[in-house]
């Protein structure tokens, strides 16, 4: 996302509503929407108007602030109960990105910390916590981007998948894309192959858009071209983000990430996963326990209302897959670069 006013509009608190740049309309239209009910914010998360693990967390945090604003309760306990219900409701929007649950837990803790205090004080505590989550997330993305940039050579051809840029995080750098942006800022020549990322095209619509705006060399490919590109053009690294990382390093990310990881291994290219520590779910032993979101068949059978498959065909539409840790060269986070065995290196981040 271009620096300046644009990224400040990806997610914003508007006093009585959560402002979102509607990512379903990009790249053809930059339109801000206002979610002034929890239902409209839930719908915005579900339908990917705001998407990407860290961005979902920040949006949900402001959603809890909104729940507080909407409550008419004057009694502190009733107010807190209504806000807790708002947290529970927002938690049902999407299952895979753990940042959603991480942010909601922090908001619940802020509520608990102001327990019994007047409603106005509880509202202030919620807003302060949401602002803190946002500010930390912005700092963390820039830090991990700087760590990751050092892993790229002076001249590097990389493949990335989905969108793990500023749009996915509510800031400028994002995670995997931040690694690329920071490397380019430091004078390295980075050429990026952008997987279009079927079925919702986060790669072509969002990543290509962000890279072009940042002036980074980007070439769009269909997902099924990655193997051919690696074999014929040569690729120095694969970099993608994460929605949830288990304690052993198994990583859930956008569907197609696993295939890319297998290809990277077959071609001897390192695979870097870039994600904040808030994306690591230490409660899960392995990726087998990560809930994988399944989405509507219509996302596969057509595009924006135009059918591309016969009516009635059976569809399987998992939104994420899990890349086993053995395919991952390193996991880049705000504290530095973690190498295998990940159970130990990630464990030290707790
Ligand atoms: O379904 P999406 O668009 O929310 O999926 C997003 C991804 O898979 C991203 O790669 C991931 O959330 C990392 S974002 C920094």
Coordinates of C-alpha atoms and ligand atoms in Angstrom, one line a residue:
X1 CA 0.0 0.0 0.0
X2 CA 1.3 3.4 -0.9
X3 CA 2.7 5.3 2.1
X4 CA 0.6 8.1 3.5
X5 CA -3.1 8.5 3.8
X6 CA -4.0 5.4 1.9
X7 CA -2.8 2.9 4.5
X8 CA -4.2 4.9 7.3
X9 CA -7.6 4.0 5.7
X10 CA -7.1 0.3 5.6
X11 CA -8.6 0.0 9.1
X12 CA -9.6 3.0 11.2
X13 CA -11.6 3.8 14.3
X14 CA -14.1 6.5 13.4
X15 CA -15.6 7.2 16.8
X16 CA -18.8 5.3 16.2
X17 CA -17.8 2.9 13.4
X18 CA -14.9 0.8 12.1
X19 CA -13.7 2.3 8.8
X20 CA -12.3 -0.3 6.3
X21 CA -10.9 0.0 2.8
X22 CA -13.1 -2.5 1.0
X23 CA -10.5 -5.0 -0.4
X24 CA -13.0 -6.9 -2.5
X25 CA -13.2 -3.9 -4.8
X26 CA -9.4 -3.5 -5.3
X27 CA -7.7 -2.8 -7.6
X28 CA -10.4 -1.2 -9.6
X29 CA -11.8 1.0 -6.8
X30 CA -10.5 2.4 -3.6
X31 CA -13.6 2.7 -1.4
X32 CA -13.9 3.1 2.3
X33 CA -16.8 1.5 4.1
X34 CA -18.1 2.2 7.6
X35 CA -19.2 -0.7 9.8
X36 CA -21.4 0.8 12.5
X37 CA -22.9 -2.5 13.6
X38 CA -21.2 -5.7 14.7
X39 CA -23.1 -7.6 12.1
X40 CA -21.7 -5.4 9.3
X41 CA -18.2 -5.8 10.7
X42 CA -18.7 -9.6 10.9
X43 CA -19.8 -9.6 7.3
X44 CA -16.8 -7.5 6.2
X45 CA -14.4 -10.0 7.8
X46 CA -16.3 -13.0 6.5
X47 CA -16.5 -11.7 3.0
X48 CA -12.8 -10.5 3.0
X49 CA -13.5 -6.8 2.8
X50 CA -10.8 -6.8 5.4
X51 CA -8.6 -9.9 5.3
X52 CA -5.1 -11.1 6.1
X53 CA -4.4 -12.5 9.6
X54 CA -3.0 -9.3 11.3
X55 CA -5.6 -7.0 9.7
X56 CA -8.4 -9.3 10.9
X57 CA -7.0 -9.0 14.4
X58 CA -6.9 -5.2 14.4
X59 CA -10.3 -4.9 12.8
X60 CA -11.8 -7.2 15.4
X61 CA -10.2 -5.2 18.2
X62 CA -11.9 -2.1 17.0
X63 CA -15.0 -4.2 16.6
X64 CA -14.9 -4.8 20.4
X65 CA -14.6 -1.0 20.9
X66 CA -17.7 -0.7 18.7
X67 CA -19.5 -3.3 20.8
X68 CA -18.8 -1.0 23.8
X69 CA -20.0 2.1 21.9
X70 CA -23.2 0.4 20.9
X71 CA -24.1 -0.9 24.4
X72 CA -26.8 1.2 26.1
X73 CA -26.0 -0.5 29.5
X74 CA -25.3 1.9 32.4
X75 CA -24.4 -0.8 34.9
X76 CA -20.7 -1.9 34.6
X77 CA -21.5 -5.6 34.8
X78 CA -24.2 -5.6 32.2
X79 CA -21.9 -3.5 29.9
X80 CA -19.1 -5.9 30.3
X81 CA -21.4 -8.9 29.6
X82 CA -22.6 -7.2 26.4
X83 CA -19.0 -6.5 25.2
X84 CA -18.0 -10.1 26.0
X85 CA -21.0 -11.3 23.8
X86 CA -19.6 -9.0 21.1
X87 CA -16.2 -10.8 21.4
X88 CA -17.8 -14.2 21.1
X89 CA -19.8 -13.1 18.1
X90 CA -16.8 -11.7 16.2
X91 CA -14.8 -14.9 17.0
X92 CA -17.3 -16.8 14.7
X93 CA -16.4 -14.8 11.6
X94 CA -13.3 -16.8 10.4
X95 CA -11.7 -19.8 12.0
X96 CA -8.1 -20.1 10.7
X97 CA -6.2 -16.9 11.4
X98 CA -5.2 -17.1 15.1
X99 CA -4.6 -13.3 15.2
X100 CA -8.4 -12.9 15.4
X101 CA -8.6 -14.9 18.6
X102 CA -5.3 -13.4 20.0
X103 CA -6.7 -9.9 19.5
X104 CA -10.1 -10.8 21.0
X105 CA -8.3 -12.3 24.0
X106 CA -6.4 -9.1 24.6
X107 CA -9.6 -7.1 24.4
X108 CA -11.3 -9.5 26.9
X109 CA -8.3 -9.0 29.2
X110 CA -8.6 -5.2 28.9
X111 CA -12.2 -5.5 29.9
X112 CA -11.3 -7.7 32.8
X113 CA -8.7 -5.2 33.9
X114 CA -11.3 -2.5 34.2
X115 CA -13.9 -4.7 35.8
X116 CA -16.5 -3.0 38.0
X117 CA -15.3 0.5 36.8
X118 CA -17.8 2.9 35.3
X119 CA -18.9 2.2 31.7
X120 CA -17.0 5.3 30.5
X121 CA -13.7 4.0 32.0
X122 CA -14.3 0.5 30.5
X123 CA -14.9 2.1 27.1
X124 CA -11.6 4.1 27.4
X125 CA -9.7 0.9 28.4
X126 CA -11.1 -0.9 25.3
X127 CA -10.1 1.9 22.9
X128 CA -6.6 2.1 24.5
X129 CA -6.1 -1.6 24.1
X130 CA -7.3 -1.6 20.4
X131 CA -4.9 1.3 19.7
X132 CA -2.1 -0.5 21.4
X133 CA -2.8 -3.7 19.3
X134 CA -2.7 -1.6 16.1
X135 CA 0.5 0.3 17.1
X136 CA 2.3 -2.9 18.1
X137 CA 1.2 -4.6 14.9
X138 CA 2.6 -1.8 12.8
X139 CA 6.0 -1.8 14.6
X140 CA 6.2 -5.6 14.5
X141 CA 5.6 -5.8 10.8
X142 CA 8.4 -3.3 10.1
X143 CA 10.8 -5.1 12.4
X144 CA 10.2 -8.5 10.9
X145 CA 10.5 -7.1 7.4
X146 CA 13.9 -5.7 8.3
X147 CA 15.1 -9.0 9.6
X148 CA 13.8 -10.9 6.6
X149 CA 15.3 -8.4 4.1
X150 CA 18.8 -9.5 5.2
X151 CA 18.1 -13.0 3.9
X152 CA 17.7 -11.9 0.3
X153 CA 20.8 -11.6 -2.0
X154 CA 21.7 -8.4 -3.8
X155 CA 19.8 -9.8 -6.8
X156 CA 16.9 -12.0 -6.0
X157 CA 14.0 -13.6 -7.8
X158 CA 11.3 -14.6 -5.4
X159 CA 7.8 -16.1 -5.6
X160 CA 5.1 -15.0 -3.2
X161 CA 1.6 -16.3 -2.7
X162 CA -1.7 -14.6 -1.7
X163 CA -1.3 -11.2 -0.1
X164 CA 0.8 -10.7 2.9
X165 CA 1.4 -7.0 2.3
X166 CA 0.3 -3.9 4.0
X167 CA -3.3 -4.5 3.1
X168 CA -3.2 -7.8 5.0
X169 CA -1.9 -6.0 8.1
X170 CA -3.4 -2.5 8.1
X171 CA 0.0 -0.8 7.5
X172 CA 2.6 -0.2 4.9
X173 CA 5.0 -3.2 5.1
X174 CA 2.9 -6.2 6.0
X175 CA 4.9 -9.4 6.5
X176 CA 6.2 -11.4 3.5
X177 CA 5.8 -8.3 1.2
X178 CA 7.5 -6.2 3.8
X179 CA 10.6 -8.4 3.5
X180 CA 10.6 -7.7 -0.2
X181 CA 9.9 -4.0 0.2
X182 CA 12.7 -3.6 2.8
X183 CA 15.2 -5.4 0.6
X184 CA 14.3 -3.2 -2.3
X185 CA 14.6 -0.1 -0.1
X186 CA 18.1 -1.2 0.9
X187 CA 19.1 -1.2 -2.8
X188 CA 18.7 -4.9 -3.5
X189 CA 17.2 -5.8 -6.9
X190 CA 14.2 -8.0 -6.1
X191 CA 12.1 -9.4 -8.9
X192 CA 8.9 -10.9 -7.7
X193 CA 6.7 -13.5 -9.3
X194 CA 3.2 -13.0 -7.9
X195 CA 0.9 -16.1 -7.8
X196 CA -2.5 -14.9 -8.7
X197 CA -3.9 -17.0 -5.9
X198 CA -7.2 -18.7 -7.0
X199 CA -10.0 -18.5 -6.2
X200 CA -10.2 -15.0 -4.8
X201 CA -7.1 -13.6 -6.5
X202 CA -5.5 -11.8 -3.6
X203 CA -2.2 -12.1 -5.4
X204 CA -3.2 -10.5 -8.7
X205 CA -5.7 -8.0 -7.2
X206 CA -3.7 -7.0 -4.0
X207 CA -0.1 -8.1 -4.1
X208 CA 0.6 -7.0 -7.7
X209 CA -1.2 -3.7 -6.9
X210 CA 1.0 -3.1 -3.8
X211 CA 4.2 -4.0 -5.5
X212 CA 3.5 -1.8 -8.5
X213 CA 2.7 1.1 -6.3
X214 CA 6.0 0.6 -4.4
X215 CA 7.9 0.4 -7.6
X216 CA 9.1 -3.2 -7.2
X217 CA 9.5 -5.4 -10.3
X218 CA 6.5 -7.7 -10.3
X219 CA 5.4 -10.4 -12.8
X220 CA 2.0 -12.0 -12.4
X221 CA 1.7 -15.7 -12.9
X222 CA -1.2 -18.2 -12.5
X223 CA -0.7 -20.5 -9.5
X224 CA -0.1 -23.5 -11.8
X225 CA 2.8 -21.8 -13.5
X226 CA 5.1 -21.7 -10.4
X227 CA 6.8 -25.1 -11.1
X228 CA 7.5 -24.1 -14.7
X229 CA 8.9 -20.8 -13.6
X230 CA 11.1 -22.4 -11.0
X231 CA 12.5 -24.9 -13.5
X232 CA 13.0 -22.5 -16.4
X233 CA 13.5 -19.0 -14.9
X234 CA 15.2 -19.9 -11.6
X235 CA 13.8 -18.7 -8.3
X236 CA 16.1 -17.8 -5.4
X237 CA 13.4 -17.9 -2.6
X238 CA 9.8 -18.4 -1.9
X239 CA 8.3 -16.1 0.7
X240 CA 4.8 -16.2 2.1
X241 CA 2.9 -15.2 5.3
X242 CA 0.9 -17.3 7.7
X243 CA -2.5 -17.4 9.3
X244 CA -1.5 -19.8 12.1
X245 CA 1.8 -21.5 13.0
X246 CA 1.7 -24.5 15.3
X247 CA 4.3 -25.0 18.0
X248 CA 6.3 -27.4 15.8
X249 CA 6.4 -24.8 12.9
X250 CA 3.7 -26.3 10.7
X251 CA 2.2 -23.3 9.0
X252 CA -1.3 -22.7 7.7
X253 CA -1.5 -20.1 4.9
X254 CA -3.6 -19.5 1.8
X255 CA -4.6 -22.6 -0.2
X256 CA -1.8 -23.3 -2.6
X257 CA 1.0 -22.4 -0.2
X258 CA 1.8 -26.1 0.5
X259 CA 2.1 -26.9 -3.3
X260 CA 4.5 -24.0 -3.6
X261 CA 6.5 -25.3 -0.6
X262 CA 6.8 -28.7 -2.2
X263 CA 8.0 -27.1 -5.5
X264 CA 10.5 -25.0 -3.6
X265 CA 12.0 -28.0 -2.0
X266 CA 12.1 -29.9 -5.3
X267 CA 14.0 -26.9 -6.9
X268 CA 16.3 -26.2 -4.0
X269 CA 14.8 -22.8 -3.2
X270 CA 14.6 -21.7 0.4
X271 CA 11.1 -21.2 1.8
X272 CA 10.7 -18.3 4.2
X273 CA 7.5 -17.8 6.2
X274 CA 7.2 -14.2 7.6
X275 CA 4.8 -13.7 10.4
X276 CA 4.4 -11.9 13.8
X277 CA 4.7 -13.9 17.0
X278 CA 0.9 -13.3 17.4
X279 CA 0.4 -15.8 14.5
X280 CA 2.1 -18.6 16.5
X281 CA -0.4 -20.8 18.3
X282 CA 1.7 -22.4 21.0
X283 CA -1.4 -24.4 22.2
X284 CA -1.3 -26.5 19.1
X285 CA 1.3 -29.3 18.9
X286 CA 1.1 -29.6 15.1
X287 CA -0.6 -28.3 12.0
X288 CA -3.0 -31.2 12.1
X289 CA -4.9 -29.3 14.8
X290 CA -5.3 -26.1 12.8
X291 CA -8.9 -25.5 11.8
X292 CA -9.1 -25.0 8.0
X293 CA -11.8 -22.7 6.8
X294 CA -14.0 -24.0 4.0
X295 CA -15.8 -21.4 1.9
X296 CA -18.7 -21.2 -0.5
X297 CA -18.6 -23.3 -3.7
X298 CA -19.6 -20.1 -5.6
X299 CA -16.1 -18.8 -5.1
X300 CA -14.8 -21.6 -7.3
X301 CA -17.6 -21.9 -9.8
X302 CA -17.5 -18.3 -11.0
X303 CA -16.1 -14.9 -10.6
X304 CA -18.3 -11.9 -9.4
X305 CA -21.5 -13.5 -10.5
X306 CA -20.2 -14.9 -13.9
X307 CA -20.3 -18.7 -14.0
X308 CA -17.2 -20.6 -15.0
X309 CA -18.4 -24.1 -14.2
X310 CA -21.6 -26.1 -14.9
X311 CA -24.3 -25.6 -12.4
X312 CA -24.6 -28.4 -9.9
X313 CA -20.9 -29.6 -10.0
X314 CA -19.5 -30.7 -6.7
X315 CA -16.9 -28.3 -5.2
X316 CA -14.3 -28.5 -2.5
X317 CA -13.1 -25.0 -1.4
X318 CA -10.7 -25.1 1.5
X319 CA -9.3 -21.5 2.0
X320 CA -6.0 -22.6 3.6
X321 CA -3.6 -25.5 3.7
X322 CA -0.8 -26.5 6.0
X323 CA 2.8 -26.6 5.0
X324 CA 4.7 -29.1 7.2
X325 CA 7.6 -27.6 9.0
X326 CA 10.1 -29.8 7.2
X327 CA 9.5 -27.7 4.0
X328 CA 10.2 -24.4 5.8
X329 CA 13.8 -23.0 5.8
X330 CA 13.1 -20.3 8.3
X331 CA 10.3 -18.4 10.1
X332 CA 10.9 -14.7 10.2
X333 CA 9.3 -12.8 13.1
X334 CA 9.9 -9.5 14.9
X335 CA 12.5 -11.0 17.2
X336 CA 14.6 -12.3 14.4
X337 CA 14.9 -15.4 12.2
X338 CA 14.0 -18.8 13.6
X339 CA 15.5 -22.0 12.1
X340 CA 14.7 -25.7 12.6
X341 CA 14.1 -27.4 14.9
X342 CA 11.2 -24.9 15.2
X343 CA 9.8 -26.4 18.4
X344 CA 12.9 -25.1 20.1
X345 CA 13.5 -21.9 18.2
X346 CA 9.8 -20.8 18.3
X347 CA 9.6 -22.0 21.9
X348 CA 12.2 -19.4 22.9
X349 CA 9.9 -16.6 21.6
X350 CA 7.2 -17.3 24.2
Ligands
LIG1 O1 -8.2 -15.4 3.0 P1 -7.2 -14.3 3.3 O2 -7.1 -13.3 2.2 O3 -7.5 -13.6 4.6 O4 -5.8 -15.1 3.5 C1 -4.7 -14.3 3.8 C2 -3.5 -15.1 3.8 O5 -3.5 -16.3 3.6 C3 -2.2 -14.4 4.1 O6 -1.1 -14.9 3.5 C4 -2.0 -14.5 5.6 O7 -3.1 -14.0 6.3 C5 -0.8 -13.7 6.1 S1 -1.2 -11.9 6.0 C6 0.2 -11.1 6.6

